[in-house]
PDB file of C-alpha atoms in Angstrom:
ATOM      1  CA  ALA Y   1      11.186  -2.224  13.254  1.00  0.00           C
ATOM      2  CA  ALA Y   2      11.069  -5.550  14.196  1.00  0.00           C
ATOM      3  CA  MET Y   3      11.892  -4.146  17.967  1.00  0.00           C
ATOM      4  CA  ILE Y   4       8.816  -2.192  17.539  1.00  0.00           C
ATOM      5  CA  PHE Y   5       6.627  -4.454  16.863  1.00  0.00           C
ATOM      6  CA  SER Y   6       7.287  -7.024  19.844  1.00  0.00           C
ATOM      7  CA  LEU Y   7       7.133  -3.965  22.103  1.00  0.00           C
ATOM      8  CA  VAL Y   8       3.673  -3.249  21.164  1.00  0.00           C
ATOM      9  CA  ALA Y   9       2.555  -6.362  20.954  1.00  0.00           C
ATOM     10  CA  VAL Y  10       3.913  -7.562  24.229  1.00  0.00           C
ATOM     11  CA  ALA Y  11       2.579  -3.933  25.411  1.00  0.00           C
ATOM     12  CA  GLY Y  12      -0.950  -4.659  24.851  1.00  0.00           C
ATOM     13  CA  GLY Y  13      -1.176  -8.012  22.579  1.00  0.00           C
ATOM     14  CA  ILE Y  14      -2.524  -5.438  20.185  1.00  0.00           C
ATOM     15  CA  LEU Y  15      -0.939  -7.327  17.382  1.00  0.00           C
ATOM     16  CA  SER Y  16      -1.741 -10.909  16.104  1.00  0.00           C
ATOM     17  CA  PRO Y  17       1.044 -13.118  14.903  1.00  0.00           C
ATOM     18  CA  VAL Y  18       0.818 -13.131  10.730  1.00  0.00           C
ATOM     19  CA  ASP Y  19       0.669 -16.073   8.519  1.00  0.00           C
ATOM     20  CA  ARG Y  20       3.652 -15.900   6.125  1.00  0.00           C
ATOM     21  CA  SER Y  21       2.054 -18.337   3.627  1.00  0.00           C
ATOM     22  CA  ALA Y  22      -1.095 -16.388   3.483  1.00  0.00           C
ATOM     23  CA  ASN Y  23      -0.083 -14.980  -0.174  1.00  0.00           C
ATOM     24  CA  GLU Y  24      -3.002 -16.879  -1.957  1.00  0.00           C
ATOM     25  CA  CYS Y  25      -4.899 -13.900  -2.946  1.00  0.00           C
ATOM     26  CA  LEU Y  26      -2.631 -12.434  -5.508  1.00  0.00           C
ATOM     27  CA  ALA Y  27      -2.740 -13.064  -9.619  1.00  0.00           C
ATOM     28  CA  PRO Y  28      -0.323 -15.732 -11.172  1.00  0.00           C
ATOM     29  CA  GLU Y  29       2.023 -13.285 -12.492  1.00  0.00           C
ATOM     30  CA  LEU Y  30       3.256 -10.198 -11.263  1.00  0.00           C
ATOM     31  CA  ARG Y  31       5.317  -7.153 -12.555  1.00  0.00           C
ATOM     32  CA  PHE Y  32       8.003  -4.413 -11.233  1.00  0.00           C
ATOM     33  CA  ASN Y  33      10.205  -7.540 -10.139  1.00  0.00           C
ATOM     34  CA  VAL Y  34       8.250  -8.045  -7.173  1.00  0.00           C
ATOM     35  CA  GLU Y  35       8.249 -11.878  -7.356  1.00  0.00           C
ATOM     36  CA  ARG Y  36      11.196 -12.375  -5.557  1.00  0.00           C
ATOM     37  CA  LEU Y  37       8.867 -10.403  -2.436  1.00  0.00           C
ATOM     38  CA  ARG Y  38       5.595 -13.104  -2.916  1.00  0.00           C
ATOM     39  CA  VAL Y  39       6.470 -16.146  -0.832  1.00  0.00           C
ATOM     40  CA  GLU Y  40       8.036 -14.183   2.384  1.00  0.00           C
ATOM     41  CA  HIS Y  41       5.510 -11.180   2.004  1.00  0.00           C
ATOM     42  CA  GLY Y  42       2.414 -12.090  -0.062  1.00  0.00           C
ATOM     43  CA  TYR Y  43       0.742 -11.989   3.471  1.00  0.00           C
ATOM     44  CA  VAL Y  44       1.438  -8.430   3.753  1.00  0.00           C
ATOM     45  CA  CYS Y  45      -1.383  -7.355   0.828  1.00  0.00           C
ATOM     46  CA  CYS Y  46      -3.869 -10.482   1.477  1.00  0.00           C
ATOM     47  CA  LYS Y  47      -3.545 -11.193   5.427  1.00  0.00           C
ATOM     48  CA  ASN Y  48      -2.910  -7.857   6.834  1.00  0.00           C
ATOM     49  CA  GLU Y  49      -3.282  -4.786   7.984  1.00  0.00           C
ATOM     50  CA  HIS Y  50      -0.789  -3.772   9.970  1.00  0.00           C
ATOM     51  CA  TYR Y  51       2.849  -4.417   8.329  1.00  0.00           C
ATOM     52  CA  ALA Y  52       4.256  -3.662   5.002  1.00  0.00           C
ATOM     53  CA  GLU Y  53       7.248  -5.651   2.478  1.00  0.00           C
ATOM     54  CA  PRO Y  54      10.576  -4.252   4.186  1.00  0.00           C
ATOM     55  CA  ARG Y  55      12.021  -0.652   3.702  1.00  0.00           C
ATOM     56  CA  GLY Y  56      13.438  -0.691   0.168  1.00  0.00           C
ATOM     57  CA  ALA Y  57      12.292  -3.926  -1.042  1.00  0.00           C
ATOM     58  CA  TYR Y  58      10.866  -2.876  -4.022  1.00  0.00           C
ATOM     59  CA  ASP Y  59      14.177  -1.338  -5.674  1.00  0.00           C
ATOM     60  CA  CYS Y  60      16.565  -4.041  -4.095  1.00  0.00           C
ATOM     61  CA  ASP Y  61      18.068  -1.320  -1.413  1.00  0.00           C
ATOM     62  CA  GLY Y  62      19.126   0.655  -4.243  1.00  0.00           C
ATOM     63  CA  ALA Y  63      20.853  -2.326  -6.087  1.00  0.00           C
ATOM     64  CA  CYS Y  64      17.969  -2.234  -8.466  1.00  0.00           C
ATOM     65  CA  ASP Y  65      15.134  -0.004  -9.860  1.00  0.00           C
ATOM     66  CA  PRO Y  66      11.811  -1.342 -11.280  1.00  0.00           C
ATOM     67  CA  LEU Y  67      10.346   1.641 -11.920  1.00  0.00           C
ATOM     68  CA  ALA Y  68      12.640   3.540 -13.784  1.00  0.00           C
ATOM     69  CA  GLU Y  69      13.069   1.619 -16.326  1.00  0.00           C
ATOM     70  CA  LEU Y  70       9.506   2.043 -17.531  1.00  0.00           C
ATOM     71  CA  GLU Y  71       8.003   4.564 -19.619  1.00  0.00           C
ATOM     72  CA  PRO Y  72       5.612   7.130 -17.469  1.00  0.00           C
ATOM     73  CA  PRO Y  73       3.386   7.515 -16.507  1.00  0.00           C
ATOM     74  CA  ILE Y  74       2.943   4.312 -15.018  1.00  0.00           C
ATOM     75  CA  ILE Y  75      -0.628   2.695 -14.250  1.00  0.00           C
ATOM     76  CA  PHE Y  76      -0.088   0.552 -11.201  1.00  0.00           C
ATOM     77  CA  TYR Y  77      -3.102  -2.450 -10.797  1.00  0.00           C
ATOM     78  CA  ASP Y  78      -4.085  -4.122  -7.715  1.00  0.00           C
ATOM     79  CA  SER Y  79      -2.219  -7.161  -7.498  1.00  0.00           C
ATOM     80  CA  GLN Y  80      -5.197  -9.176  -6.566  1.00  0.00           C
ATOM     81  CA  CYS Y  81      -8.078  -7.948  -8.825  1.00  0.00           C
ATOM     82  CA  GLY Y  82      -6.624  -6.015 -11.519  1.00  0.00           C
ATOM     83  CA  ILE Y  83      -8.293  -2.599 -10.770  1.00  0.00           C
ATOM     84  CA  PRO Y  84      -6.363   0.560 -11.416  1.00  0.00           C
ATOM     85  CA  LEU Y  85      -5.050   2.001  -8.126  1.00  0.00           C
ATOM     86  CA  TYR Y  86      -2.410   4.834  -9.300  1.00  0.00           C
ATOM     87  CA  ARG Y  87      -1.229   7.111 -12.463  1.00  0.00           C
ATOM     88  CA  ALA Y  88       1.781   8.506 -11.640  1.00  0.00           C
ATOM     89  CA  PRO Y  89       3.803  11.011 -12.059  1.00  0.00           C
ATOM     90  CA  VAL Y  90       1.042  13.231 -12.399  1.00  0.00           C
ATOM     91  CA  GLY Y  91       1.872  17.225 -11.196  1.00  0.00           C
ATOM     92  CA  ARG Y  92       5.273  16.280 -10.454  1.00  0.00           C
ATOM     93  CA  SER Y  93       8.269  14.821 -12.707  1.00  0.00           C
ATOM     94  CA  PHE Y  94       9.275  11.557 -13.083  1.00  0.00           C
ATOM     95  CA  GLU Y  95      12.347  12.027 -11.211  1.00  0.00           C
ATOM     96  CA  GLU Y  96      10.259  13.759  -8.455  1.00  0.00           C
ATOM     97  CA  PHE Y  97       8.015  10.440  -7.833  1.00  0.00           C
ATOM     98  CA  LEU Y  98      11.127   8.405  -8.334  1.00  0.00           C
ATOM     99  CA  THR Y  99      13.052  10.719  -5.165  1.00  0.00           C
ATOM    100  CA  GLU Y 100      10.870  10.701  -2.889  1.00  0.00           C
ATOM    101  CA  SER Y 101      10.050   6.906  -3.351  1.00  0.00           C
ATOM    102  CA  HIS Y 102      13.615   5.750  -3.160  1.00  0.00           C
ATOM    103  CA  HIS Y 103      14.044   8.338  -0.130  1.00  0.00           C
ATOM    104  CA  HIS Y 104      10.623   6.669   2.123  1.00  0.00           C
ATOM    105  CA  GLY Y 105      11.788   3.543   0.702  1.00  0.00           C
ATOM    106  CA  TRP Y 106       8.295   2.596  -0.881  1.00  0.00           C
ATOM    107  CA  PRO Y 107       6.242   4.065  -3.971  1.00  0.00           C
ATOM    108  CA  SER Y 108       4.399   7.565  -2.475  1.00  0.00           C
ATOM    109  CA  PHE Y 109       1.590   8.671  -3.925  1.00  0.00           C
ATOM    110  CA  ARG Y 110       0.059  12.066  -3.975  1.00  0.00           C
ATOM    111  CA  ASP Y 111      -3.937  13.052  -3.902  1.00  0.00           C
ATOM    112  CA  ALA Y 112      -3.606  13.509  -8.160  1.00  0.00           C
ATOM    113  CA  GLU Y 113      -2.277  10.635  -9.058  1.00  0.00           C
ATOM    114  CA  VAL Y 114      -4.786   8.221  -6.756  1.00  0.00           C
ATOM    115  CA  ILE Y 115      -7.604   6.815  -9.318  1.00  0.00           C
ATOM    116  CA  GLU Y 116     -10.408   7.732  -7.323  1.00  0.00           C
ATOM    117  CA  ASN Y 117     -13.505   5.333  -6.137  1.00  0.00           C
ATOM    118  CA  ASN Y 118     -10.884   2.462  -6.754  1.00  0.00           C
ATOM    119  CA  SER Y 119      -9.256   2.366  -2.897  1.00  0.00           C
ATOM    120  CA  ILE Y 120     -10.213   4.101   0.423  1.00  0.00           C
ATOM    121  CA  VAL Y 121      -8.648   4.907   3.617  1.00  0.00           C
ATOM    122  CA  LEU Y 122     -10.070   3.652   6.582  1.00  0.00           C
ATOM    123  CA  TYR Y 123     -10.179   5.923   9.626  1.00  0.00           C
ATOM    124  CA  PRO Y 124      -8.311   5.991  12.257  1.00  0.00           C
ATOM    125  CA  SER Y 125      -5.723   3.898  11.396  1.00  0.00           C
ATOM    126  CA  MET Y 126      -5.040   5.656   8.295  1.00  0.00           C
ATOM    127  CA  GLU Y 127      -5.040   2.116   6.266  1.00  0.00           C
ATOM    128  CA  VAL Y 128      -5.132   2.146   2.385  1.00  0.00           C
ATOM    129  CA  VAL Y 129      -7.884  -0.597   1.422  1.00  0.00           C
ATOM    130  CA  SER Y 130      -8.416  -1.300  -2.720  1.00  0.00           C
ATOM    131  CA  ALA Y 131     -12.045  -1.791  -3.799  1.00  0.00           C
ATOM    132  CA  CYS Y 132     -11.183  -5.476  -3.638  1.00  0.00           C
ATOM    133  CA  GLY Y 133     -10.578  -5.659  -0.142  1.00  0.00           C
ATOM    134  CA  THR Y 134      -6.415  -5.661  -0.639  1.00  0.00           C
ATOM    135  CA  HIS Y 135      -4.506  -3.840   1.858  1.00  0.00           C
ATOM    136  CA  LEU Y 136      -2.532  -1.269   0.022  1.00  0.00           C
ATOM    137  CA  GLY Y 137      -0.105   0.481   2.730  1.00  0.00           C
ATOM    138  CA  HIS Y 138      -0.824   3.616   4.764  1.00  0.00           C
ATOM    139  CA  ASN Y 139      -1.741   7.549   4.201  1.00  0.00           C
ATOM    140  CA  LEU Y 140       1.104   9.413   6.030  1.00  0.00           C
ATOM    141  CA  PRO Y 141       0.049  13.084   5.579  1.00  0.00           C
ATOM    142  CA  ASP Y 142       2.923  15.219   5.598  1.00  0.00           C
ATOM    143  CA  GLY Y 143       3.649  19.181   4.706  1.00  0.00           C
ATOM    144  CA  GLN Y 144       2.747  18.751   1.275  1.00  0.00           C
ATOM    145  CA  GLY Y 145      -0.420  17.184   2.113  1.00  0.00           C
ATOM    146  CA  ASN Y 146      -1.564  13.136   1.883  1.00  0.00           C
ATOM    147  CA  ARG Y 147       0.737  11.272   1.027  1.00  0.00           C
ATOM    148  CA  TYR Y 148      -0.568   7.166   0.439  1.00  0.00           C
ATOM    149  CA  CYS Y 149       2.859   5.211   1.456  1.00  0.00           C
ATOM    150  CA  ILE Y 150       2.058   1.650  -0.721  1.00  0.00           C
ATOM    151  CA  ASN Y 151       3.528  -1.611  -0.895  1.00  0.00           C
ATOM    152  CA  LEU Y 152       4.599  -2.156  -4.154  1.00  0.00           C
ATOM    153  CA  LEU Y 153       3.994  -6.002  -4.490  1.00  0.00           C
ATOM    154  CA  CYS Y 154       0.177  -4.915  -3.462  1.00  0.00           C
ATOM    155  CA  ALA Y 155      -0.182  -2.555  -6.617  1.00  0.00           C
ATOM    156  CA  ALA Y 156       1.959  -4.844  -9.068  1.00  0.00           C
ATOM    157  CA  ALA Y 157      -0.320  -6.861 -11.571  1.00  0.00           C
ATOM    158  CA  PHE Y 158      -0.598  -6.508 -14.831  1.00  0.00           C
ATOM    159  CA  GLU Y 159      -2.736  -4.638 -17.480  1.00  0.00           C
ATOM    160  CA  GLY Y 160      -6.210  -6.783 -17.906  1.00  0.00           C
ATOM    161  CA  PRO Y 161      -9.605  -7.605 -17.876  1.00  0.00           C
ATOM    162  CA  ASN Y 162     -10.078  -4.950 -14.765  1.00  0.00           C
ATOM    163  CA  SER Y 163      -7.682  -2.578 -16.047  1.00  0.00           C
ATOM    164  CA  THR Y 164     -10.161  -0.098 -16.710  1.00  0.00           C
ATOM    165  CA  VAL Y 165     -12.898  -0.781 -14.374  1.00  0.00           C
ATOM    166  CA  ILE Y 166     -13.642   2.264 -11.615  1.00  0.00           C
ATOM    167  CA  TYR Y 167     -16.030   2.041  -8.897  1.00  0.00           C
ATOM    168  CA  ASP Y 168     -18.926   4.163  -8.576  1.00  0.00           C
ATOM    169  CA  SER Y 169     -18.403   4.966  -4.567  1.00  0.00           C
ATOM    170  CA  ALA Y 170     -22.158   5.461  -4.103  1.00  0.00           C
ATOM    171  CA  SER Y 171     -22.760   1.855  -5.951  1.00  0.00           C
ATOM    172  CA  SER Y 172     -23.809  -1.303  -4.308  1.00  0.00           C
ATOM    173  CA  THR Y 173     -21.736  -3.326  -6.916  1.00  0.00           C
ATOM    174  CA  ALA Y 174     -18.604  -2.275  -5.574  1.00  0.00           C
ATOM    175  CA  PRO Y 175     -16.780  -5.521  -3.330  1.00  0.00           C
ATOM    176  CA  SER Y 176     -17.908  -5.215   0.342  1.00  0.00           C
ATOM    177  CA  GLN Y 177     -14.589  -3.579   2.195  1.00  0.00           C
ATOM    178  CA  ARG Y 178     -12.827  -4.509   5.831  1.00  0.00           C
ATOM    179  CA  GLY Y 179     -13.991  -1.820   7.705  1.00  0.00           C
ATOM    180  CA  SER Y 180     -15.928   1.768   7.412  1.00  0.00           C
ATOM    181  CA  MET Y 181     -15.216   5.034   6.559  1.00  0.00           C
ATOM    182  CA  GLU Y 182     -17.457   5.757   9.289  1.00  0.00           C
ATOM    183  CA  LEU Y 183     -16.133   3.587  11.794  1.00  0.00           C
ATOM    184  CA  GLN Y 184     -17.081   4.612  15.205  1.00  0.00           C
ATOM    185  CA  PRO Y 185     -14.137   3.519  17.309  1.00  0.00           C
ATOM    186  CA  SER Y 186     -14.333   2.071  20.785  1.00  0.00           C
ATOM    187  CA  PHE Y 187     -11.388   2.833  23.688  1.00  0.00           C
ATOM    188  CA  GLY Y 188      -9.291  -0.259  22.622  1.00  0.00           C
ATOM    189  CA  HIS Y 189      -9.733   0.258  18.908  1.00  0.00           C
ATOM    190  CA  THR Y 190      -8.409   3.521  19.041  1.00  0.00           C
ATOM    191  CA  LEU Y 191      -5.558   2.484  21.050  1.00  0.00           C
ATOM    192  CA  GLN Y 192      -4.872  -0.283  18.483  1.00  0.00           C
ATOM    193  CA  ALA Y 193      -5.016   2.369  15.309  1.00  0.00           C
ATOM    194  CA  SER Y 194      -2.511   4.387  17.177  1.00  0.00           C
ATOM    195  CA  ALA Y 195      -0.369   1.880  17.506  1.00  0.00           C
ATOM    196  CA  ILE Y 196      -0.699   1.074  13.873  1.00  0.00           C
ATOM    197  CA  LEU Y 197      -0.328   4.278  12.924  1.00  0.00           C
ATOM    198  CA  PHE Y 198       2.661   4.575  14.835  1.00  0.00           C
ATOM    199  CA  ILE Y 199       3.947   1.591  13.261  1.00  0.00           C
ATOM    200  CA  ALA Y 200       3.395   2.674  10.085  1.00  0.00           C
ATOM    201  CA  VAL Y 201       4.815   6.647  10.521  1.00  0.00           C
ATOM    202  CA  VAL Y 202       8.235   4.817  11.556  1.00  0.00           C
ATOM    203  CA  THR Y 203       8.480   2.322   8.748  1.00  0.00           C
ATOM    204  CA  CYS Y 204       7.349   4.284   6.527  1.00  0.00           C
ATOM    205  CA  SER Y 205       9.064   7.533   7.297  1.00  0.00           C
ATOM    206  CA  LYS Y 206      12.548   9.152   6.345  1.00  0.00           C
TER     207      LYS Y 206
END
């Protein structure tokens, strides 16, 4: 994956260098045993549109399983502002949810597990962003429909004051977003988005 990042950057200067110290947006305490990822990968949630936490990092490459130890369904809260993002499993067994997530290396959610209005998908990059502006991951549809491939570090807040907040997509009270659902891309933006989606597919697929 690192080689692919380098090739894309050299080919078109598309991806800018990342600031790995940019993790200040994260809540002081996070769950799911992700504190070990904060220093090195916190930038993924805070100042990033392209990259992801390492594949398998959330379950220690199979050596740990912070999700399996919990009682389902599990609600995943935004690591920056604490709003609810996903509730899983819904419409499938807990084992099926864990198996798919382990298979891909990141927690993978389906449409029924998305808490409506608290996250959006930006087109054409397919980046998933919370209503607070936190980078969550990417939508990588497959034969079963949308699959939201999410960085656990970015959806690991404890239940708190904002745990029941659901934003009205038609309301002006929702925080401003990075980008727009009605994005009209230029050729350059389309090229960049294609490269980002290519990277996302490579790094967040089997």
